Short mmCIF file of C-alpha atoms in Angstrom, two decimals:
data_model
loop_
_atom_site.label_atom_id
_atom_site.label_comp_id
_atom_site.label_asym_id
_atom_site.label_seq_id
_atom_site.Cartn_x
_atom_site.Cartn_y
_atom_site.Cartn_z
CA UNK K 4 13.58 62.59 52.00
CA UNK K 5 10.23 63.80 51.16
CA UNK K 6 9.43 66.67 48.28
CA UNK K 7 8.60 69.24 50.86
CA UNK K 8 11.45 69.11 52.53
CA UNK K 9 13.57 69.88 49.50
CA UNK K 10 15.83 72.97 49.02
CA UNK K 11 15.23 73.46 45.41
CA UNK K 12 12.57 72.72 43.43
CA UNK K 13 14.48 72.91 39.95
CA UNK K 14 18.46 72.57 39.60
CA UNK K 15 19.52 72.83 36.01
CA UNK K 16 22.81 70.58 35.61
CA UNK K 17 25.42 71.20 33.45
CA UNK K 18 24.75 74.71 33.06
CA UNK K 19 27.74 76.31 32.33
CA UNK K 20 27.55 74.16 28.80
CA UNK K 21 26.13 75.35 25.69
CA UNK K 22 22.75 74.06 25.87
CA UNK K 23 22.79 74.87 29.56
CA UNK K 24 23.43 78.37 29.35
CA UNK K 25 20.24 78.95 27.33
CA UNK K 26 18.75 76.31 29.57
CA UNK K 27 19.78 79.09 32.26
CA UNK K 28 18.54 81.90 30.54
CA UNK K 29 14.73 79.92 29.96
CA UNK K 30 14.48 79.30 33.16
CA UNK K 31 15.17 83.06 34.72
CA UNK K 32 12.38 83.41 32.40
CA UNK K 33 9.93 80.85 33.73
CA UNK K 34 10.44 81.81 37.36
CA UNK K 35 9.68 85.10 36.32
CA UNK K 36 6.29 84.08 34.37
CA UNK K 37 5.34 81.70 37.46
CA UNK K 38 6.36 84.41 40.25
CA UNK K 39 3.63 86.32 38.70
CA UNK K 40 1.47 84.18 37.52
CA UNK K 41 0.34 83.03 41.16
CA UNK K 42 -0.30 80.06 39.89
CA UNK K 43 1.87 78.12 42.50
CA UNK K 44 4.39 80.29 43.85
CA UNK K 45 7.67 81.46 43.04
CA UNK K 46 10.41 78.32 41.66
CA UNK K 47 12.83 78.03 43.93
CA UNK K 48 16.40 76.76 41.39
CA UNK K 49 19.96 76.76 41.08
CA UNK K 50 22.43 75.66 38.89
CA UNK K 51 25.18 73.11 39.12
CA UNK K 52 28.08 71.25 37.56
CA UNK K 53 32.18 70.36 38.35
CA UNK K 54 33.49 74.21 37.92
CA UNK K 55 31.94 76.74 39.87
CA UNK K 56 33.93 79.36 38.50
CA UNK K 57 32.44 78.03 35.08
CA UNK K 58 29.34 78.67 36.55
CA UNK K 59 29.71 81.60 37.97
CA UNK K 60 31.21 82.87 34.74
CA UNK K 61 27.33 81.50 32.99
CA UNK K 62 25.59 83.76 35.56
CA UNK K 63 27.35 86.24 34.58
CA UNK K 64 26.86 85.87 31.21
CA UNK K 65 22.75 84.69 31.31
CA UNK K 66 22.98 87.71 33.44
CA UNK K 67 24.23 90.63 31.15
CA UNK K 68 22.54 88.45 27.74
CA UNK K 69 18.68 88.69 29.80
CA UNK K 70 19.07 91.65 31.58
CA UNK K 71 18.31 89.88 34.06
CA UNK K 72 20.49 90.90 37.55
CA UNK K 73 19.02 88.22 39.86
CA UNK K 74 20.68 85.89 37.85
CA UNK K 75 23.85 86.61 39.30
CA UNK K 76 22.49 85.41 42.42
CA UNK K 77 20.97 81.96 41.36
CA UNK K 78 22.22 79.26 44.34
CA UNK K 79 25.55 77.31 42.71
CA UNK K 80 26.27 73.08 43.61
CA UNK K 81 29.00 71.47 42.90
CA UNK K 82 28.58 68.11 41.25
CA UNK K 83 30.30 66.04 38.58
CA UNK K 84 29.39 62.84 36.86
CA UNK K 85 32.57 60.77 37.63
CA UNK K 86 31.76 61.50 41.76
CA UNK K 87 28.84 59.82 42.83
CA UNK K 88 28.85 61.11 46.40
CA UNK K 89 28.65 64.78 44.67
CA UNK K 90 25.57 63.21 42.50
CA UNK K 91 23.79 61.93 45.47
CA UNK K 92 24.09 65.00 47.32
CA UNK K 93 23.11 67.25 44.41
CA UNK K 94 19.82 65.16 43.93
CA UNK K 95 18.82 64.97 47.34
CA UNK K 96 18.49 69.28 47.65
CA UNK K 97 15.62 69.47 44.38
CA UNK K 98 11.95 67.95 43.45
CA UNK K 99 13.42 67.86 39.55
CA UNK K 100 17.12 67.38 38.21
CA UNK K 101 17.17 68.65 34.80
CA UNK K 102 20.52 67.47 32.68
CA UNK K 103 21.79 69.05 30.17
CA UNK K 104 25.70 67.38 30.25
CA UNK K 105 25.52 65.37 27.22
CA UNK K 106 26.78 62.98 24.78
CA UNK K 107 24.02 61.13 27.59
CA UNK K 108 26.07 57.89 26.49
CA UNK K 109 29.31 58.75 28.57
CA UNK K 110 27.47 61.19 31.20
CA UNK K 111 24.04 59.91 31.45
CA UNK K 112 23.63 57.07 33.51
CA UNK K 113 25.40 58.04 36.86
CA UNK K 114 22.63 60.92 37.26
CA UNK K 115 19.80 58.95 36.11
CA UNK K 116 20.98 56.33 39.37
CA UNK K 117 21.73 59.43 41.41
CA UNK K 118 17.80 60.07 41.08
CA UNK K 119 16.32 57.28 41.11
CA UNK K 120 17.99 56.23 44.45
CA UNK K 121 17.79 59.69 46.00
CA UNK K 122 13.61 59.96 44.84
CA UNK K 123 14.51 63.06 42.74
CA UNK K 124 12.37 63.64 39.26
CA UNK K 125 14.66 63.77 36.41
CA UNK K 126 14.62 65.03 33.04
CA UNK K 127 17.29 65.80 29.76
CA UNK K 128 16.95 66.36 26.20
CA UNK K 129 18.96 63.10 24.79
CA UNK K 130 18.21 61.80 21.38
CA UNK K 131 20.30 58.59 21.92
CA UNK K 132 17.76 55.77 21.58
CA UNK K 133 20.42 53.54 23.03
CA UNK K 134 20.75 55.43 26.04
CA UNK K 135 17.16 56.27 26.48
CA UNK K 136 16.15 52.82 26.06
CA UNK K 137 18.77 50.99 28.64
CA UNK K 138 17.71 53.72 30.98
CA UNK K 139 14.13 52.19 30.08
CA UNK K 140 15.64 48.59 30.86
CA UNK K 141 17.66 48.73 34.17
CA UNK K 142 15.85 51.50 36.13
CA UNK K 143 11.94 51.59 35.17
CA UNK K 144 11.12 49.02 37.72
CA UNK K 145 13.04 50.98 40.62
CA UNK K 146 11.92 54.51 39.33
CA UNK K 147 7.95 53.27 40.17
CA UNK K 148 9.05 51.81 42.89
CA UNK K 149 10.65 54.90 44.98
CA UNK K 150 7.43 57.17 43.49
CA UNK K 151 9.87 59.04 40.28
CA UNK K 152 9.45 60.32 37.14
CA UNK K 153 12.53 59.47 34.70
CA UNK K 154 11.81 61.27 31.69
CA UNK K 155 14.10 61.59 28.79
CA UNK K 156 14.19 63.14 25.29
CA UNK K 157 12.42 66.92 26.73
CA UNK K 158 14.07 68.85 24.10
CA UNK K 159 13.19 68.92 20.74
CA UNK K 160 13.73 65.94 20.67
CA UNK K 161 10.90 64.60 21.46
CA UNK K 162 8.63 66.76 22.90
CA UNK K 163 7.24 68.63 19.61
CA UNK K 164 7.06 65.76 17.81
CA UNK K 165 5.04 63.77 20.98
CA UNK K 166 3.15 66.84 21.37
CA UNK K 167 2.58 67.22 17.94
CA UNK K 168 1.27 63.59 17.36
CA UNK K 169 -0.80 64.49 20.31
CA UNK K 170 -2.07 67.24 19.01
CA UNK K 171 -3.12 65.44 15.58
CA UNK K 172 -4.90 62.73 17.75
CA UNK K 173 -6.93 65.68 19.72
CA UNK K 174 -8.03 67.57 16.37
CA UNK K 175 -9.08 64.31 14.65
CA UNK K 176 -12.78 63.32 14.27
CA UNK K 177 -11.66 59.81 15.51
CA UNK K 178 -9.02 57.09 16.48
CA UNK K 179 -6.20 57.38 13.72
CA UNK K 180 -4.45 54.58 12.08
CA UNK K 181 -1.24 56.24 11.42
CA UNK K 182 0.44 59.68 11.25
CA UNK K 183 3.47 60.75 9.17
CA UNK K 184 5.52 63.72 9.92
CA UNK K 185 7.31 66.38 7.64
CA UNK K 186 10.30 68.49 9.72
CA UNK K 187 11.36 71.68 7.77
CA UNK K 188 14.38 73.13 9.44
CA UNK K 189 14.23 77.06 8.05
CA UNK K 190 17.31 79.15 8.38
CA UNK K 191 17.36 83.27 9.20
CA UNK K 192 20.10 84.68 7.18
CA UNK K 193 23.02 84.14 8.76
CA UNK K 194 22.47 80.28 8.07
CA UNK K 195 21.47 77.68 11.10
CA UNK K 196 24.98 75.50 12.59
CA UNK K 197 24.76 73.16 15.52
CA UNK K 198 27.18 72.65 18.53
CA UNK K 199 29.61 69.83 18.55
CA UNK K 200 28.03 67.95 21.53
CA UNK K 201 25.52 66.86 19.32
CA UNK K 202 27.19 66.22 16.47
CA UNK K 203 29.42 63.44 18.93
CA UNK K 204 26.26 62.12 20.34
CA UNK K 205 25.31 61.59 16.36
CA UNK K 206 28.55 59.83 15.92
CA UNK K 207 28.28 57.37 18.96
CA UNK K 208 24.42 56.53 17.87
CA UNK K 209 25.65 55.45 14.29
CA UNK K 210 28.29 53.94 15.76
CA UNK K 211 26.52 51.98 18.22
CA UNK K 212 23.22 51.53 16.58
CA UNK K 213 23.88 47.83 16.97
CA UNK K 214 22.91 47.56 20.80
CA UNK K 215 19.32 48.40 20.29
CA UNK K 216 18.19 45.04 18.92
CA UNK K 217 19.41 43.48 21.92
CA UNK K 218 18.14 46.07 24.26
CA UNK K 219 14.59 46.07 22.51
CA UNK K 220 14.39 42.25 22.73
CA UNK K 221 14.67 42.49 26.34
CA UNK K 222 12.79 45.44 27.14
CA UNK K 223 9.89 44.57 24.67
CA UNK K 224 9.33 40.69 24.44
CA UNK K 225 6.21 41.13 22.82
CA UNK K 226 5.37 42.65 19.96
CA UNK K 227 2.52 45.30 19.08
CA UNK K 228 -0.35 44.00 17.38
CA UNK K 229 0.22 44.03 13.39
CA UNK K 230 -2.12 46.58 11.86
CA UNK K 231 -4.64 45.41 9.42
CA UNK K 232 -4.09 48.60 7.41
CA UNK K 233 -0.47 48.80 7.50
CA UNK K 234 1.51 51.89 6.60
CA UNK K 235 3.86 51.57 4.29
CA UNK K 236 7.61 53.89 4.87
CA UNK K 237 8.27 55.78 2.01
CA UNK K 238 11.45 55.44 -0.22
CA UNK K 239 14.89 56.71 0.65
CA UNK K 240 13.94 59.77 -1.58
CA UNK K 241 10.17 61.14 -1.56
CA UNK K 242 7.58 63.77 -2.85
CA UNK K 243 5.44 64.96 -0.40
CA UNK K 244 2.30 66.41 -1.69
CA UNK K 245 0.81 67.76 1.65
CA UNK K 246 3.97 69.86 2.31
CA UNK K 247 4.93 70.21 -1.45
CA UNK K 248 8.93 69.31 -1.32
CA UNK K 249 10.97 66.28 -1.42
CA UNK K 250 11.84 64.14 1.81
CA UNK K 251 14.17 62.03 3.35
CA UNK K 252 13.70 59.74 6.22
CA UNK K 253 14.60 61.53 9.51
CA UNK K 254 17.33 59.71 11.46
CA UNK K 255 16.54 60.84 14.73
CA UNK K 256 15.06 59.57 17.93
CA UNK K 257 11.35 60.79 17.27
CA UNK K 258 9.91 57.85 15.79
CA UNK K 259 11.64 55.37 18.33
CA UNK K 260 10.22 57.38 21.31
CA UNK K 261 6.39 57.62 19.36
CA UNK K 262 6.60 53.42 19.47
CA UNK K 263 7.82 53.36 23.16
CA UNK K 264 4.89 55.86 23.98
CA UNK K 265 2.67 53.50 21.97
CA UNK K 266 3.43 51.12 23.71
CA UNK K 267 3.20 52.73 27.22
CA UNK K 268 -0.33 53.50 26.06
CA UNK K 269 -0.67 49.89 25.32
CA UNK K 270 -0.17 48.90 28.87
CA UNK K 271 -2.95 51.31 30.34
CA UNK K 272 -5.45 51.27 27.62
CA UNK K 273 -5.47 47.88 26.14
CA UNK K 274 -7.98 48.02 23.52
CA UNK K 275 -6.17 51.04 22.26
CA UNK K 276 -5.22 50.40 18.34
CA UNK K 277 -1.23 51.23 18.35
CA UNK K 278 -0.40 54.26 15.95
CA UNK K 279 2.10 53.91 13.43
CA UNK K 280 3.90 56.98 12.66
CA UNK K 281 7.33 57.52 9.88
CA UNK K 282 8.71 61.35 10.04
CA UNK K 283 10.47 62.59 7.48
CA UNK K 284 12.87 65.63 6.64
CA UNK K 285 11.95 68.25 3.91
CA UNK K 286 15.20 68.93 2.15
CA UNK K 287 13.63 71.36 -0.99
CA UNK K 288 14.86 69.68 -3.70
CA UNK K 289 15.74 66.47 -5.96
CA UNK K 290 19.27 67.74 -5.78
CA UNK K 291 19.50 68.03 -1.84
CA UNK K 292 17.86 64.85 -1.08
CA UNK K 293 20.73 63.21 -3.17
CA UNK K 294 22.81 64.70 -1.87
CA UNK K 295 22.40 64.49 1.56
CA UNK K 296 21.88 60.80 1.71
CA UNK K 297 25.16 60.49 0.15
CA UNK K 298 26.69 62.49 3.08
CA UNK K 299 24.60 60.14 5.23
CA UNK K 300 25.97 57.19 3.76
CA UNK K 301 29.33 58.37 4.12
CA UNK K 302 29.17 59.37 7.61
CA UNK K 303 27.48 56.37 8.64
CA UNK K 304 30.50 54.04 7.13
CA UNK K 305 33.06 56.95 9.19
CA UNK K 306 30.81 56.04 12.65
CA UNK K 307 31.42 52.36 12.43
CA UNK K 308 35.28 52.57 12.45
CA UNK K 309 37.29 53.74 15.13
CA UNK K 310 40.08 55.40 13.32
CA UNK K 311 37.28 57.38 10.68
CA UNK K 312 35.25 58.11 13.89
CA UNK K 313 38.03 59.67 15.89
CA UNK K 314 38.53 61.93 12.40
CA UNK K 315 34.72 62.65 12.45
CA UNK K 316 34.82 63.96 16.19
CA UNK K 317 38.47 65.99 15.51
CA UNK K 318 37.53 67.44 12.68
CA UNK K 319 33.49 68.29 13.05
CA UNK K 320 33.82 71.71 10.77
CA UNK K 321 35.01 70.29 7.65
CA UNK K 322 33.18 66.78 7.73
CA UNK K 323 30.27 68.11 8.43
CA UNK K 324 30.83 71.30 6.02
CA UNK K 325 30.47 74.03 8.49
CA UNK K 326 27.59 72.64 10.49
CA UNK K 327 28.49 71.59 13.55
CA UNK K 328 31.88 73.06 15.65
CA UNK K 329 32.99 73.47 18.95
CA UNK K 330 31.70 76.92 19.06
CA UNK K 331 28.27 76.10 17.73
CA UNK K 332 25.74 78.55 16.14
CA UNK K 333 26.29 82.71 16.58
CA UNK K 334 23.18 84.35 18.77
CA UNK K 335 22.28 85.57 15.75
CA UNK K 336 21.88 82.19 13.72
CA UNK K 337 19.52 81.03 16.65
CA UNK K 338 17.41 84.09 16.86
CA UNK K 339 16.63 84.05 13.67
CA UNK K 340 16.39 80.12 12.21
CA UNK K 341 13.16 78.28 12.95
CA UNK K 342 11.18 75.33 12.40
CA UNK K 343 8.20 73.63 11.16
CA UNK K 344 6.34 70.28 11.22
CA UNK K 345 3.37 69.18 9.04
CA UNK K 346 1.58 65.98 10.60
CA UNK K 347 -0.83 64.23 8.43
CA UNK K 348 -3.06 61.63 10.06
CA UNK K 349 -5.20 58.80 8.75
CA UNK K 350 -7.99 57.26 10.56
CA UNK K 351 -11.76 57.21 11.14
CA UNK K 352 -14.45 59.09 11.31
CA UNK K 353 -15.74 57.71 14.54
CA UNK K 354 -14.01 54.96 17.34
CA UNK K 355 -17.27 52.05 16.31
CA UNK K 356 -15.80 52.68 12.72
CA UNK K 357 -11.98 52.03 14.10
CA UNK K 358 -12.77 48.83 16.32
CA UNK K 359 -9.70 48.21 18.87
CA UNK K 360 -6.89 46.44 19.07
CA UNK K 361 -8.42 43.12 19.71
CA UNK K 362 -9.89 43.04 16.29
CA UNK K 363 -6.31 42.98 15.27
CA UNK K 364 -6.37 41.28 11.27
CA UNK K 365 -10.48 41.28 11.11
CA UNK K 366 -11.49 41.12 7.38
CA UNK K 367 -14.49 43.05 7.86
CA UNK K 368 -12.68 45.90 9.92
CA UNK K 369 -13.33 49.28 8.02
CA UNK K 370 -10.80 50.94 6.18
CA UNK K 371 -9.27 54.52 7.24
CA UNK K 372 -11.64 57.42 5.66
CA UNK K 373 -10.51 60.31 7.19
CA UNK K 374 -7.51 62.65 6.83
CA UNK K 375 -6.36 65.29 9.47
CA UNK K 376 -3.49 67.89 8.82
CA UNK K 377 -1.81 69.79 11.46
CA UNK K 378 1.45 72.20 11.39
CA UNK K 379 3.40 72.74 14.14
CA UNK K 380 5.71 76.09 13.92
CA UNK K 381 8.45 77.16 16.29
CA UNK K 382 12.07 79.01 16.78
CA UNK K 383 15.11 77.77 16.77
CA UNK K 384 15.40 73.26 17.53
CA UNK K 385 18.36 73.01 19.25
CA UNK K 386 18.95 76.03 21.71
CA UNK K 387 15.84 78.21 21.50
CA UNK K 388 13.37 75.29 21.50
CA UNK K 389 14.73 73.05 23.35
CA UNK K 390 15.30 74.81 26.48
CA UNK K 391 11.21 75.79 26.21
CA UNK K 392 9.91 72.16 25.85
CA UNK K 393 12.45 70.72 28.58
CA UNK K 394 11.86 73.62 31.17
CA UNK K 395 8.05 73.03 30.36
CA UNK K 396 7.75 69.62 30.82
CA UNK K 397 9.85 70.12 34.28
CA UNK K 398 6.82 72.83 35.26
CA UNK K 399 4.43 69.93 34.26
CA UNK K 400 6.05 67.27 37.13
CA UNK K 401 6.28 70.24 39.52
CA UNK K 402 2.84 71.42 39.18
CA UNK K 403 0.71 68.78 37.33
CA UNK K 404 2.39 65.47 38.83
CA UNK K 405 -1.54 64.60 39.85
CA UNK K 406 -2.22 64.09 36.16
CA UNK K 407 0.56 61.99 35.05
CA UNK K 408 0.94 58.68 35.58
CA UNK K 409 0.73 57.46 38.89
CA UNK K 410 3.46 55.00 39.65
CA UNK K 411 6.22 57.22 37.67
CA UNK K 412 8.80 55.00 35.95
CA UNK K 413 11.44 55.43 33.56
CA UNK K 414 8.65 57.06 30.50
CA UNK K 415 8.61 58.99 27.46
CA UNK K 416 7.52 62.77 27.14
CA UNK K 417 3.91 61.55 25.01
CA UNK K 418 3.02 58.91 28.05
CA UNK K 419 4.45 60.89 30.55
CA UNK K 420 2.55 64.37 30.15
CA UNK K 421 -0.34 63.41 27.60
CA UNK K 422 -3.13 64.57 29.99
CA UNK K 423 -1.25 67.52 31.36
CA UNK K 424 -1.29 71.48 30.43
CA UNK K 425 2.34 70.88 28.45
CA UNK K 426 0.47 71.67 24.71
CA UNK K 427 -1.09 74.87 26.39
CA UNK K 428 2.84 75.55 28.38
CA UNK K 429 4.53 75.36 24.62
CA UNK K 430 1.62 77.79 23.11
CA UNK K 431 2.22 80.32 25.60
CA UNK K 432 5.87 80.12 24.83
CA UNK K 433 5.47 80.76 20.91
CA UNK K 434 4.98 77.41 19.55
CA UNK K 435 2.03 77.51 17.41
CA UNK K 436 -0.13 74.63 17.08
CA UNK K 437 -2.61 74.67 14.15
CA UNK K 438 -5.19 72.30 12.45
CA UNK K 439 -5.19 72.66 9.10
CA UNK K 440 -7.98 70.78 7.48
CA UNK K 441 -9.94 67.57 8.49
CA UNK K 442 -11.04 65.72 5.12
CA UNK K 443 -12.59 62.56 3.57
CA UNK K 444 -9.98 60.32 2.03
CA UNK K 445 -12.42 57.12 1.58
CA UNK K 446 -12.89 57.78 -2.71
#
């Protein structure tokens, strides 16, 4: 079935979920901004999961939260992940599938199939390497060859992060050698607390971190080249000068998805030097950082056990001390928590100085001499955020498909959308992307 022929340009799946509802709400938004942009017409959506009354109850809802009456009359499917026929049908109607019914683990893969068989583009917001990366395995060849764009981790994980390394890159003087990154999560007032879907998906990747060695030793047979100039990870527990506050490593997806991009960009541009890249989490002090990789360590030992994991995922409140829960975070804890991300690159002042990847260990390569800082500030990760960059990134395949890359594929958000509009998109939703200074580090 060809694109034009398509009754939808944009269904949201699993909307009547938490993160779909303020996927919902986004994306009454974005037609809005687009119906009067003239840019390329109005976006034709709907909405769809297993309930309808569910969903009707979310238009409703997105309805009386936006102000918004049309919402009440967004176009309702009925699909679920255990009926593939209901899958097939749902992706044959829309240009993009956007999927919001996570842990992706458990619910991931039958849509992902439904899409790439039906020629429907499809993007979610998973953080689950494992899943992510199998999708990678089984389906990349068949996504390029039906013409598709299979793009996961569109929340916040990955895209500020891709974006954000992008952006670093861009305001550089030349090629860079390596970037770190420093997340501060900042809570409004009424604290910041997460929803329980991704505290399970949390569990399951801890519990299951095993796979990947398997699944990266099939997927990626060769290694990257091996830096000359090698960065070195910090320690467990860090000071970071540029940012001024003690660090952890972060455990999520972001620097998994920065390699597979790197390595996308491999493939294209050959003599490309691969970036190395270690982001980290600001915690404030000596005594947090402590502390919190002793919770780490604990939950980690919970997630490999069956018995301690089945406590973890019954009793999310109290092992998680008031975090995460079923309910997930008030309206008012996401209006008013935000974020911020300091990336500090290394490289050179020019590409002669750099060389490329073919000069791989070359004794008389140059060494980095240049530093560039850039911050990256935005609302809320996880329900704010996250709706922007995925809804974004779904306007980039609908209207900028002529810049990305050709074949499609199974592809991350930095190789995906690199030479699209999606920095500008994010900037016109209230990310702010700044370069902070651009300095010699060579004495």
């Amino acid at each position: 079935m060809s694109s034009a022929s398509r009754k939808y340009d944009l269904v949201i799946f699993g909307a009547s979920g938490f993160t779909g509802q303020y996927a919902v709400e986004e994306m009454a938004r974005v037609a809005e901004r687009e119906a009067s942009s003239g840019g390329g017409g109005a976006i034709k959506w709907a909405i769809a999961g297993r309930s309808e009354a569910k969903l009707k109850d979310t238009l409703r809802a997105c309805s009386d939260q936006t102000k918004m009456e049309q919402l009440k009359s967004v176009p309702i499917i009925i699909a679920d992940v255990s009926d593939a026929a209901s899958l097939a049908e749902m992706a044959k109607q829309t240009k993009v599938l956007v999927s919001c019914v996570g842990p992706y683990r458990f619910f991931g893969e039958p849509v992902v199939k439904a899409c790439v068989e039906n020629g429907t583009n499809y993007l979610d917001v998973s953080g689950e390497p494992q899943f992510l990366e199998s999708m990678q395995l089984k389906y990349n060849d068949t996504a390029k060859a039906n013409g598709v764009y299979i793009v996961g981790s569109c929340g916040w994980d990955s895209v500020p992060c891709e974006m954000g390394v992008q952006f670093t890159e861009q305001s550089a003087p030349g090629p860079l050698n390596s970037i770190e990154a420093f997340y501060k999560m900042i809570p409004g007032p009424h604290g910041a607390a997460g929803h329980y879907g991704t505290w399970q998906s949390a569990i399951h990747g801890f519990a299951h971190r095993g796979e990947l060695a398997s699944i990266r030793k099939r997927l990626f047979p060769d290694r990257l080249p091996r830096p000359k100039h090698r960065l070195t990870p910090r320690s467990l527990i860090s000071w970071s000068r540029e940012t001024d506050n003690w660090c952890v490593p972060f455990p999520g997806s972001d620097r998994s998805v920065v390699i597979r991009t790197e390595r996308a960009m491999r493939d294209r541009l050959p003599d490309r030097r691969p970036l190395q890249f270690f982001p980290y989490l600001q915690v404030g002090s000596l005594f947090n950082a402590i502390v919190m990789l002793l919770l780490g360590s604990v939950f980690g030992i919970m997630a490999s056990f069956k018995f301690t994991r089945r406590l973890l995922e019954s009793y999310p409140r109290l092992f998680s001390l008031g975090v995460f829960s079923h309910q997930g975070p008030s309206r008012k804890q996401v209006e008013t928590t935000s974020f911020a991300m300091t990336f500090v690159g290394v490289g050179w002042a020019s590409a002669a100085d750099a060389g490329s990847a073919k000069d791989g260990n070359s004794s008389d390569l140059k060494a980095p001499s240049t530093r560039t800082v850039t911050k990256l500030v935005g609302p809320e990760p996880g329900y704010v955020a996250t709706p922007i960059c995925l809804l974004q990134a779904a306007m980039c395949v609908l209207r900028e498909s002529d810049k990305m890359p050709k074949k499609g594929g199974v592809l991350t958000p930095g190789s995906a959308f690199r030479d699209t509009k999606l920095i500008d998109r994010l900037k016109s939703c209230g990310l702010e992307f700044t370069k902070v200074l651009v300095d010699d580090v060579s004495q």
